[in-house]
Short mmCIF file of C-alpha atoms and ligand atoms in Angstrom, two decimals:
data_model
loop_
_atom_site.label_atom_id
_atom_site.label_comp_id
_atom_site.label_asym_id
_atom_site.label_seq_id
_atom_site.Cartn_x
_atom_site.Cartn_y
_atom_site.Cartn_z
CA MET A 45 -2.63 -4.51 125.73
CA PRO A 46 -0.25 -7.22 126.86
CA ALA A 47 3.11 -5.42 127.07
CA ARG A 48 5.00 -2.99 129.31
CA MET A 49 8.21 -1.04 128.81
CA ILE A 50 10.46 -1.88 131.76
CA GLY A 51 13.85 -0.34 130.97
CA THR A 52 15.60 2.10 128.67
CA GLY A 53 19.12 2.87 127.53
CA SER A 54 20.98 5.05 125.05
CA ALA A 55 24.40 5.69 123.60
CA LEU A 56 25.85 8.67 121.75
CA PRO A 57 29.17 9.13 119.99
CA LYS A 58 31.95 10.94 121.88
CA LYS A 59 32.48 13.59 119.18
CA ALA A 60 30.21 16.63 119.74
CA PHE A 61 29.83 18.82 116.64
CA GLY A 62 28.40 22.24 117.44
CA ASN A 63 26.89 24.74 115.03
CA LYS A 64 29.91 27.05 115.34
CA GLU A 65 32.25 24.27 114.21
CA LEU A 66 29.84 23.41 111.40
CA GLU A 67 30.06 27.03 110.19
CA LYS A 68 33.65 26.27 109.16
CA LEU A 69 32.49 23.39 106.96
CA VAL A 70 29.44 24.66 105.07
CA ASP A 71 27.93 28.09 104.27
CA THR A 72 25.67 28.31 107.30
CA THR A 73 25.39 30.10 110.63
CA ASP A 74 24.63 29.06 114.18
CA GLU A 75 21.85 31.69 114.11
CA TRP A 76 20.20 30.20 110.96
CA ILE A 77 20.27 26.64 112.29
CA LYS A 78 19.02 27.59 115.76
CA SER A 79 16.23 29.87 114.58
CA ARG A 80 14.93 27.47 111.87
CA THR A 81 15.32 24.19 113.77
CA GLY A 82 16.36 24.68 117.43
CA ILE A 83 19.45 22.49 116.86
CA GLU A 84 22.69 23.66 118.48
CA ASN A 85 24.82 20.49 118.46
CA ARG A 86 24.88 16.93 117.17
CA TYR A 87 27.16 13.94 117.88
CA ILE A 88 29.11 12.33 115.05
CA ALA A 89 30.43 8.75 115.00
CA VAL A 90 34.23 8.71 114.75
CA GLU A 91 35.12 5.55 116.71
CA GLU A 92 31.52 4.26 116.94
CA SER A 93 29.26 2.44 114.49
CA THR A 94 25.54 1.79 114.26
CA THR A 95 26.06 -1.63 115.75
CA SER A 96 28.43 -0.56 118.58
CA MET A 97 25.98 2.14 119.73
CA ALA A 98 23.02 -0.26 119.43
CA VAL A 99 24.90 -2.77 121.61
CA GLU A 100 25.76 -0.12 124.21
CA ALA A 101 22.19 1.20 124.34
CA ALA A 102 20.86 -2.40 124.61
CA LYS A 103 23.16 -3.25 127.53
CA ARG A 104 22.07 -0.10 129.38
CA ALA A 105 18.37 -0.86 128.77
CA MET A 106 18.80 -4.45 129.98
CA GLU A 107 20.63 -3.22 133.08
CA ASP A 108 17.83 -0.67 133.75
CA ALA A 109 15.21 -3.40 133.28
CA GLY A 110 17.10 -6.02 135.30
CA VAL A 111 16.79 -8.45 132.40
CA GLY A 112 19.52 -10.90 131.28
CA ALA A 113 20.42 -11.57 127.66
CA GLU A 114 19.20 -15.16 127.82
CA GLU A 115 15.68 -13.93 128.71
CA LEU A 116 15.31 -12.02 125.43
CA ASP A 117 13.28 -13.83 122.78
CA LEU A 118 12.95 -10.97 120.32
CA ILE A 119 15.35 -8.21 119.13
CA ILE A 120 14.15 -5.59 116.66
CA VAL A 121 16.33 -2.78 115.40
CA GLY A 122 14.82 0.17 113.55
CA THR A 123 17.57 1.57 111.34
CA ILE A 124 18.23 3.07 107.92
CA SER A 125 22.01 3.15 108.41
CA GLY A 126 23.14 -0.34 109.38
CA ASP A 127 26.85 -1.08 109.03
CA MET A 128 26.20 -3.98 106.68
CA CYS A 129 23.49 -4.91 104.12
CA PHE A 130 23.55 -8.23 105.92
CA PRO A 131 23.66 -9.65 108.52
CA SER A 132 21.13 -7.31 110.10
CA THR A 133 22.13 -4.94 112.89
CA ALA A 134 19.76 -6.90 115.15
CA CYS A 135 21.64 -10.15 114.49
CA GLN A 136 24.96 -8.39 115.23
CA VAL A 137 23.49 -7.05 118.51
CA GLN A 138 22.27 -10.56 119.33
CA SER A 139 25.77 -11.92 118.80
CA ALA A 140 27.44 -9.16 120.88
CA ILE A 141 25.15 -9.47 123.91
CA LEU A 142 24.88 -13.30 123.71
CA ALA A 143 21.07 -13.31 123.44
CA THR A 144 21.06 -16.82 122.11
CA ASN A 145 17.32 -17.40 122.58
CA ALA A 146 16.16 -14.40 120.52
CA THR A 147 14.83 -13.97 117.04
CA ALA A 148 16.47 -10.87 115.59
CA PHE A 149 15.70 -8.66 112.58
CA ASP A 150 15.83 -5.05 111.39
CA ILE A 151 13.01 -2.86 110.09
CA ASN A 152 13.20 0.20 107.88
CA ALA A 153 10.61 2.76 108.87
CA ALA A 154 13.09 5.64 109.06
CA CYS A 155 12.30 8.10 111.90
CA ALA A 156 9.19 6.08 112.84
CA GLY A 157 11.41 2.95 113.20
CA PHE A 158 11.24 2.76 116.97
CA LEU A 159 7.42 3.12 116.98
CA PHE A 160 7.10 0.46 114.27
CA GLY A 161 9.41 -1.82 116.30
CA LEU A 162 7.30 -1.31 119.40
CA THR A 163 4.17 -2.22 117.38
CA ILE A 164 5.74 -5.43 116.16
CA ALA A 165 7.00 -6.40 119.62
CA GLU A 166 3.57 -5.80 121.09
CA ALA A 167 1.91 -7.82 118.27
CA TYR A 168 4.31 -10.72 118.90
CA MET A 169 3.36 -10.65 122.58
CA LYS A 170 -0.36 -10.52 121.76
CA ALA A 171 0.13 -13.55 119.47
CA GLY A 172 2.01 -15.44 122.18
CA MET A 173 5.21 -15.38 120.15
CA ALA A 174 7.39 -13.36 122.56
CA GLN A 175 7.74 -12.67 126.29
CA THR A 176 10.70 -10.27 126.54
CA ALA A 177 11.79 -8.06 123.65
CA LEU A 178 14.51 -5.54 123.01
CA VAL A 179 13.48 -2.71 120.65
CA ILE A 180 16.27 -0.44 119.43
CA GLY A 181 16.53 2.60 117.21
CA ALA A 182 20.12 3.09 116.03
CA GLU A 183 21.63 5.32 113.34
CA THR A 184 24.86 6.62 111.88
CA LEU A 185 23.24 9.17 109.62
CA SER A 186 26.52 11.13 109.26
CA LYS A 187 27.66 8.64 106.62
CA MET A 188 24.52 9.33 104.58
CA MET A 189 24.93 13.10 104.42
CA ASP A 190 26.38 15.19 101.65
CA TRP A 191 28.61 17.37 103.85
CA ASN A 192 28.51 20.07 101.18
CA ASP A 193 24.69 20.32 101.30
CA ARG A 194 23.84 22.81 104.05
CA SER A 195 20.12 22.12 103.70
CA THR A 196 20.50 18.58 105.11
CA CYS A 197 23.85 18.05 106.86
CA VAL A 198 23.09 20.53 109.64
CA LEU A 199 19.99 18.63 110.76
CA PHE A 200 21.10 15.11 111.59
CA GLY A 201 23.21 13.28 114.17
CA ASP A 202 24.26 9.76 115.26
CA GLY A 203 23.23 7.65 118.26
CA ALA A 204 21.11 4.77 119.53
CA GLY A 205 18.30 4.22 122.02
CA ALA A 206 16.77 0.99 123.32
CA ALA A 207 13.93 -0.27 125.43
CA VAL A 208 13.06 -3.63 127.01
CA ILE A 209 9.42 -4.67 126.55
CA LYS A 210 7.92 -7.39 128.72
CA LYS A 211 4.67 -9.27 128.31
CA GLU A 212 2.38 -7.88 131.04
CA GLU A 213 -1.24 -6.99 131.50
CA THR A 214 -0.88 -3.23 131.02
CA GLY A 215 1.64 -0.69 129.81
CA ILE A 216 1.36 -0.14 126.08
CA GLU A 217 -2.23 1.11 125.97
CA GLY A 218 -2.47 1.53 122.21
CA ILE A 219 -0.52 2.25 119.05
CA VAL A 220 -1.45 3.67 115.67
CA GLN A 221 0.81 3.73 112.63
CA GLY A 222 0.62 4.57 108.95
CA SER A 223 2.51 5.27 105.79
CA ASP A 224 2.07 7.21 102.55
CA GLY A 225 4.51 5.85 99.95
CA ALA A 226 3.08 8.18 97.31
CA ARG A 227 4.76 11.13 99.10
CA GLY A 228 8.01 9.19 99.67
CA GLY A 229 10.00 11.34 97.23
CA ALA A 230 10.14 14.13 99.82
CA LEU A 231 12.98 12.39 101.70
CA VAL A 232 15.21 10.01 99.82
CA CYS A 233 18.61 8.31 100.00
CA LYS A 234 19.30 5.92 97.11
CA ASN A 235 21.20 2.67 97.56
CA ARG A 236 23.39 0.72 95.13
CA PRO A 237 22.32 0.87 91.52
CA VAL A 238 21.66 -2.33 89.53
CA ASN A 239 24.94 -4.00 88.58
CA ASN A 240 25.11 -7.46 87.02
CA PRO A 241 26.53 -9.11 83.89
CA PHE A 242 23.92 -7.26 81.76
CA VAL A 243 23.84 -3.79 83.30
CA HIS A 244 26.68 -1.63 84.58
CA ASN A 245 25.52 1.42 86.43
CA GLY A 246 28.70 2.02 88.40
CA PHE A 247 28.97 1.81 92.16
CA LEU A 248 28.17 5.34 93.23
CA THR A 249 26.00 5.63 96.27
CA ASP A 250 23.75 8.59 96.86
CA TYR A 251 23.29 10.92 99.81
CA THR A 252 20.21 12.15 101.67
CA LYS A 253 17.99 14.56 99.66
CA MET A 254 15.03 16.30 101.20
CA ASP A 255 12.23 18.64 100.24
CA GLY A 256 12.27 20.30 103.68
CA GLN A 257 9.03 22.22 103.31
CA ALA A 258 7.08 19.17 102.12
CA VAL A 259 8.35 17.14 105.08
CA TYR A 260 7.54 20.03 107.43
CA LYS A 261 3.94 20.23 106.18
CA PHE A 262 3.54 16.46 106.42
CA ALA A 263 4.78 16.47 110.02
CA VAL A 264 2.62 19.31 111.33
CA GLN A 265 -0.47 17.81 109.71
CA THR A 266 0.05 14.12 110.41
CA VAL A 267 1.58 14.02 113.90
CA PRO A 268 -1.26 15.77 115.80
CA ARG A 269 -3.79 13.66 113.85
CA ALA A 270 -1.99 10.42 114.79
CA ILE A 271 -1.77 11.46 118.47
CA GLU A 272 -5.48 12.38 118.56
CA GLU A 273 -6.25 9.02 116.92
CA VAL A 274 -4.29 6.99 119.49
CA LEU A 275 -5.77 9.04 122.38
CA ASP A 276 -9.31 8.36 121.01
CA LYS A 277 -8.50 4.70 120.58
CA THR A 278 -7.29 4.30 124.17
CA GLY A 279 -9.85 6.63 125.75
CA VAL A 280 -7.06 8.66 127.36
CA LYS A 281 -7.40 12.48 127.33
CA ALA A 282 -4.54 14.75 126.30
CA GLU A 283 -4.77 16.39 129.75
CA GLU A 284 -3.91 13.03 131.38
CA ILE A 285 -0.62 12.78 129.43
CA LYS A 286 2.44 13.81 131.46
CA TYR A 287 4.86 13.95 128.51
CA PHE A 288 4.58 13.86 124.72
CA LEU A 289 7.91 12.48 123.46
CA LEU A 290 8.09 13.36 119.78
CA HIS A 291 10.60 12.58 117.10
CA GLN A 292 13.30 15.26 117.40
CA ALA A 293 13.41 16.86 113.92
CA ASN A 294 12.63 20.52 114.51
CA ILE A 295 11.52 22.51 117.55
CA ARG A 296 9.05 24.41 115.37
CA ILE A 297 7.30 21.13 114.46
CA ILE A 298 7.07 20.23 118.16
CA GLU A 299 5.66 23.67 119.04
CA SER A 300 3.10 23.39 116.25
CA VAL A 301 1.98 19.95 117.48
CA ALA A 302 1.68 21.31 121.05
CA ARG A 303 -0.50 24.19 119.81
CA LYS A 304 -2.70 21.89 117.74
CA LEU A 305 -3.23 19.54 120.69
CA ASN A 306 -3.84 22.58 122.93
CA GLN A 307 -1.20 21.34 125.37
CA PRO A 308 1.58 23.36 127.12
CA ILE A 309 5.02 23.12 125.52
CA SER A 310 6.39 22.12 128.98
CA LYS A 311 4.85 18.68 128.36
CA PHE A 312 7.08 18.23 125.30
CA PRO A 313 10.65 17.54 126.51
CA ALA A 314 13.25 17.96 123.76
CA ASN A 315 16.91 17.07 123.25
CA LEU A 316 17.23 18.05 119.61
CA GLN A 317 19.18 21.09 120.77
CA GLU A 318 21.97 18.77 121.89
CA CYS A 319 21.50 15.75 119.58
CA GLY A 320 19.89 16.90 116.33
CA ASN A 321 17.68 14.46 114.42
CA ILE A 322 18.80 10.83 114.94
CA SER A 323 16.00 9.25 112.89
CA ALA A 324 14.95 5.94 114.56
CA GLY A 325 17.22 6.79 117.51
CA SER A 326 15.50 10.04 118.45
CA VAL A 327 12.45 8.79 120.33
CA PRO A 328 14.15 6.09 122.42
CA ILE A 329 17.11 8.38 123.24
CA LEU A 330 14.77 11.13 124.43
CA LEU A 331 12.74 8.56 126.37
CA ASP A 332 15.93 7.38 128.07
CA PHE A 333 16.97 10.97 128.90
CA VAL A 334 13.55 11.55 130.54
CA ASN A 335 13.53 8.19 132.30
CA LYS A 336 17.07 8.52 133.68
CA SER A 337 16.40 12.06 134.88
CA GLY A 338 13.86 10.50 137.27
CA LYS A 339 10.88 12.35 135.76
CA LEU A 340 8.77 9.22 135.17
CA VAL A 341 6.96 7.41 137.96
CA ARG A 342 4.95 4.26 137.66
CA GLY A 343 1.42 5.02 136.50
CA ASP A 344 2.41 8.11 134.46
CA LYS A 345 0.87 8.24 131.01
CA ILE A 346 3.09 9.29 128.12
CA VAL A 347 2.78 9.55 124.34
CA LEU A 348 5.54 8.55 121.93
CA ALA A 349 5.32 9.72 118.31
CA GLY A 350 7.64 9.28 115.32
CA PHE A 351 7.46 10.40 111.68
CA GLY A 352 9.76 10.46 108.73
CA ALA A 353 10.90 9.01 105.41
CA GLY A 354 8.56 6.63 103.67
CA LEU A 355 6.58 8.65 104.53
CA THR A 356 5.82 6.85 107.80
CA TRP A 357 4.37 7.74 111.18
CA GLY A 358 3.42 6.10 114.46
CA ALA A 359 2.08 7.15 117.88
CA ALA A 360 1.64 5.21 121.11
CA VAL A 361 0.08 5.78 124.54
CA LEU A 362 2.03 4.12 127.35
CA THR A 363 1.38 3.76 131.08
CA TRP A 364 4.80 3.81 132.70
N1 COA B 158 22.19 27.62 106.51
C1 COA B 158 21.87 28.79 105.92
N2 COA B 158 20.94 28.88 104.96
C2 COA B 158 20.33 27.77 104.60
C3 COA B 158 20.58 26.50 105.18
C4 COA B 158 21.59 26.48 106.17
N3 COA B 158 21.90 25.32 106.80
N4 COA B 158 19.80 25.58 104.63
C5 COA B 158 19.04 26.21 103.72
N5 COA B 158 19.34 27.53 103.67
C6 COA B 158 18.76 28.60 102.89
C7 COA B 158 18.19 28.08 101.59
O1 COA B 158 19.20 27.96 100.59
C8 COA B 158 17.20 29.16 101.25
O2 COA B 158 17.88 30.22 100.70
P1 COA B 158 17.23 31.07 99.48
O3 COA B 158 15.99 31.70 100.06
O4 COA B 158 18.28 32.07 99.18
O5 COA B 158 16.93 30.11 98.39
C9 COA B 158 16.69 29.64 102.64
O6 COA B 158 17.67 29.17 103.59
C10 COA B 158 15.35 29.05 102.97
O7 COA B 158 15.35 27.69 102.75
P2 COA B 158 14.09 26.81 103.06
O8 COA B 158 14.40 25.38 102.68
O9 COA B 158 12.88 27.44 102.48
O10 COA B 158 14.03 26.95 104.65
P3 COA B 158 12.94 26.49 105.63
O11 COA B 158 12.43 27.63 106.40
O12 COA B 158 11.91 25.61 104.98
O13 COA B 158 13.78 25.60 106.64
C11 COA B 158 14.18 23.28 107.14
C12 COA B 158 14.42 24.46 106.18
C13 COA B 158 14.87 22.06 106.61
C14 COA B 158 14.77 23.66 108.47
C15 COA B 158 12.65 23.06 107.30
O14 COA B 158 12.03 23.00 106.04
C16 COA B 158 12.38 21.80 108.05
O15 COA B 158 12.73 21.63 109.19
N6 COA B 158 11.68 20.84 107.41
C17 COA B 158 11.39 19.56 108.01
C18 COA B 158 12.63 18.72 107.88
C19 COA B 158 12.58 17.53 108.74
O16 COA B 158 12.07 17.57 109.83
N7 COA B 158 13.19 16.45 108.22
C20 COA B 158 13.32 15.25 108.89
C21 COA B 158 12.08 14.55 109.02
S1 COA B 158 12.31 13.04 109.80
#
């Protein structure tokens, strides 16, 4: 595979919002949230936006990679919570970091957004269409929550993660991805209704609605299957993987995946306790936490896996 990840970065809002503080807002308890999900805290954008966090994460990833903005020829942002319908978040990032030689666009694959972005960047490199790419997952999910709905608002947080991908002989060993639109009703946030000279549906927007148990079942069935598929495809054994970096939705989902793969939970670092579920931001933020803590050395094999609304999923094997 012709691409390697050479740098990571992340950015979180300043405002921490712990479970105890959340107890004052909705009918919930720290104990309920922790025991059902593992989440203890999340960060909420007050001064930040999806674009400002994406820009910050991008700058940190470029610094980590030692890559200048003019070297970038591709910028992909996975997001479901851009600040504008258009221009895309990716084009706004391009403008902010002065990456004048890049093609920039967003993709909507929800919590699998970073994995889908990685797949596209790698395919561009394979096709000879890019040499140096920035792949970002950035979200401000707090604006898409009904803050009276305790079944959803306790789960999510805001933030952005980014990685620089370079055309090289090895690195991304293999990726699988998939989607099942027929089950998409399990996790939904509607956009603007039709409004034109012939139809007037008002301007109400909708908030995130989720069938939690359906999403849970989907995740514990699909994620281990996708990881096994990508391991088979690349000929890498689960035992050779140093870390499995999974989308940070629920610690019980992560524990179930570890059991199904017959791998120790110590190989599954998590930051959902601190950050909650940041959709497309979760995987690259966790990856940056692990990278910056010095736990990755060149040659290590890791798995990244994302899953979410769509329904969508993706898994990748990387040699660091
Ligand atoms: N605090 C207190 N009680 C809550 C609550 C909260 N924040 N949210 C829901 N409850 C209540 C429900 O009202 C219900 O009460 P009832 O039995 O009186 O009706 C009870 O808790 C059980 O609700 P249920 O939805 O069955 O809980 P659950 O065990 O399925 O856990 C999730 C809910 C959301 C934590 C769990 O389904 C889950 O994690 N699903 C996957 C979600 C996910 O990962 N989404 C993102 C994918 S990218």
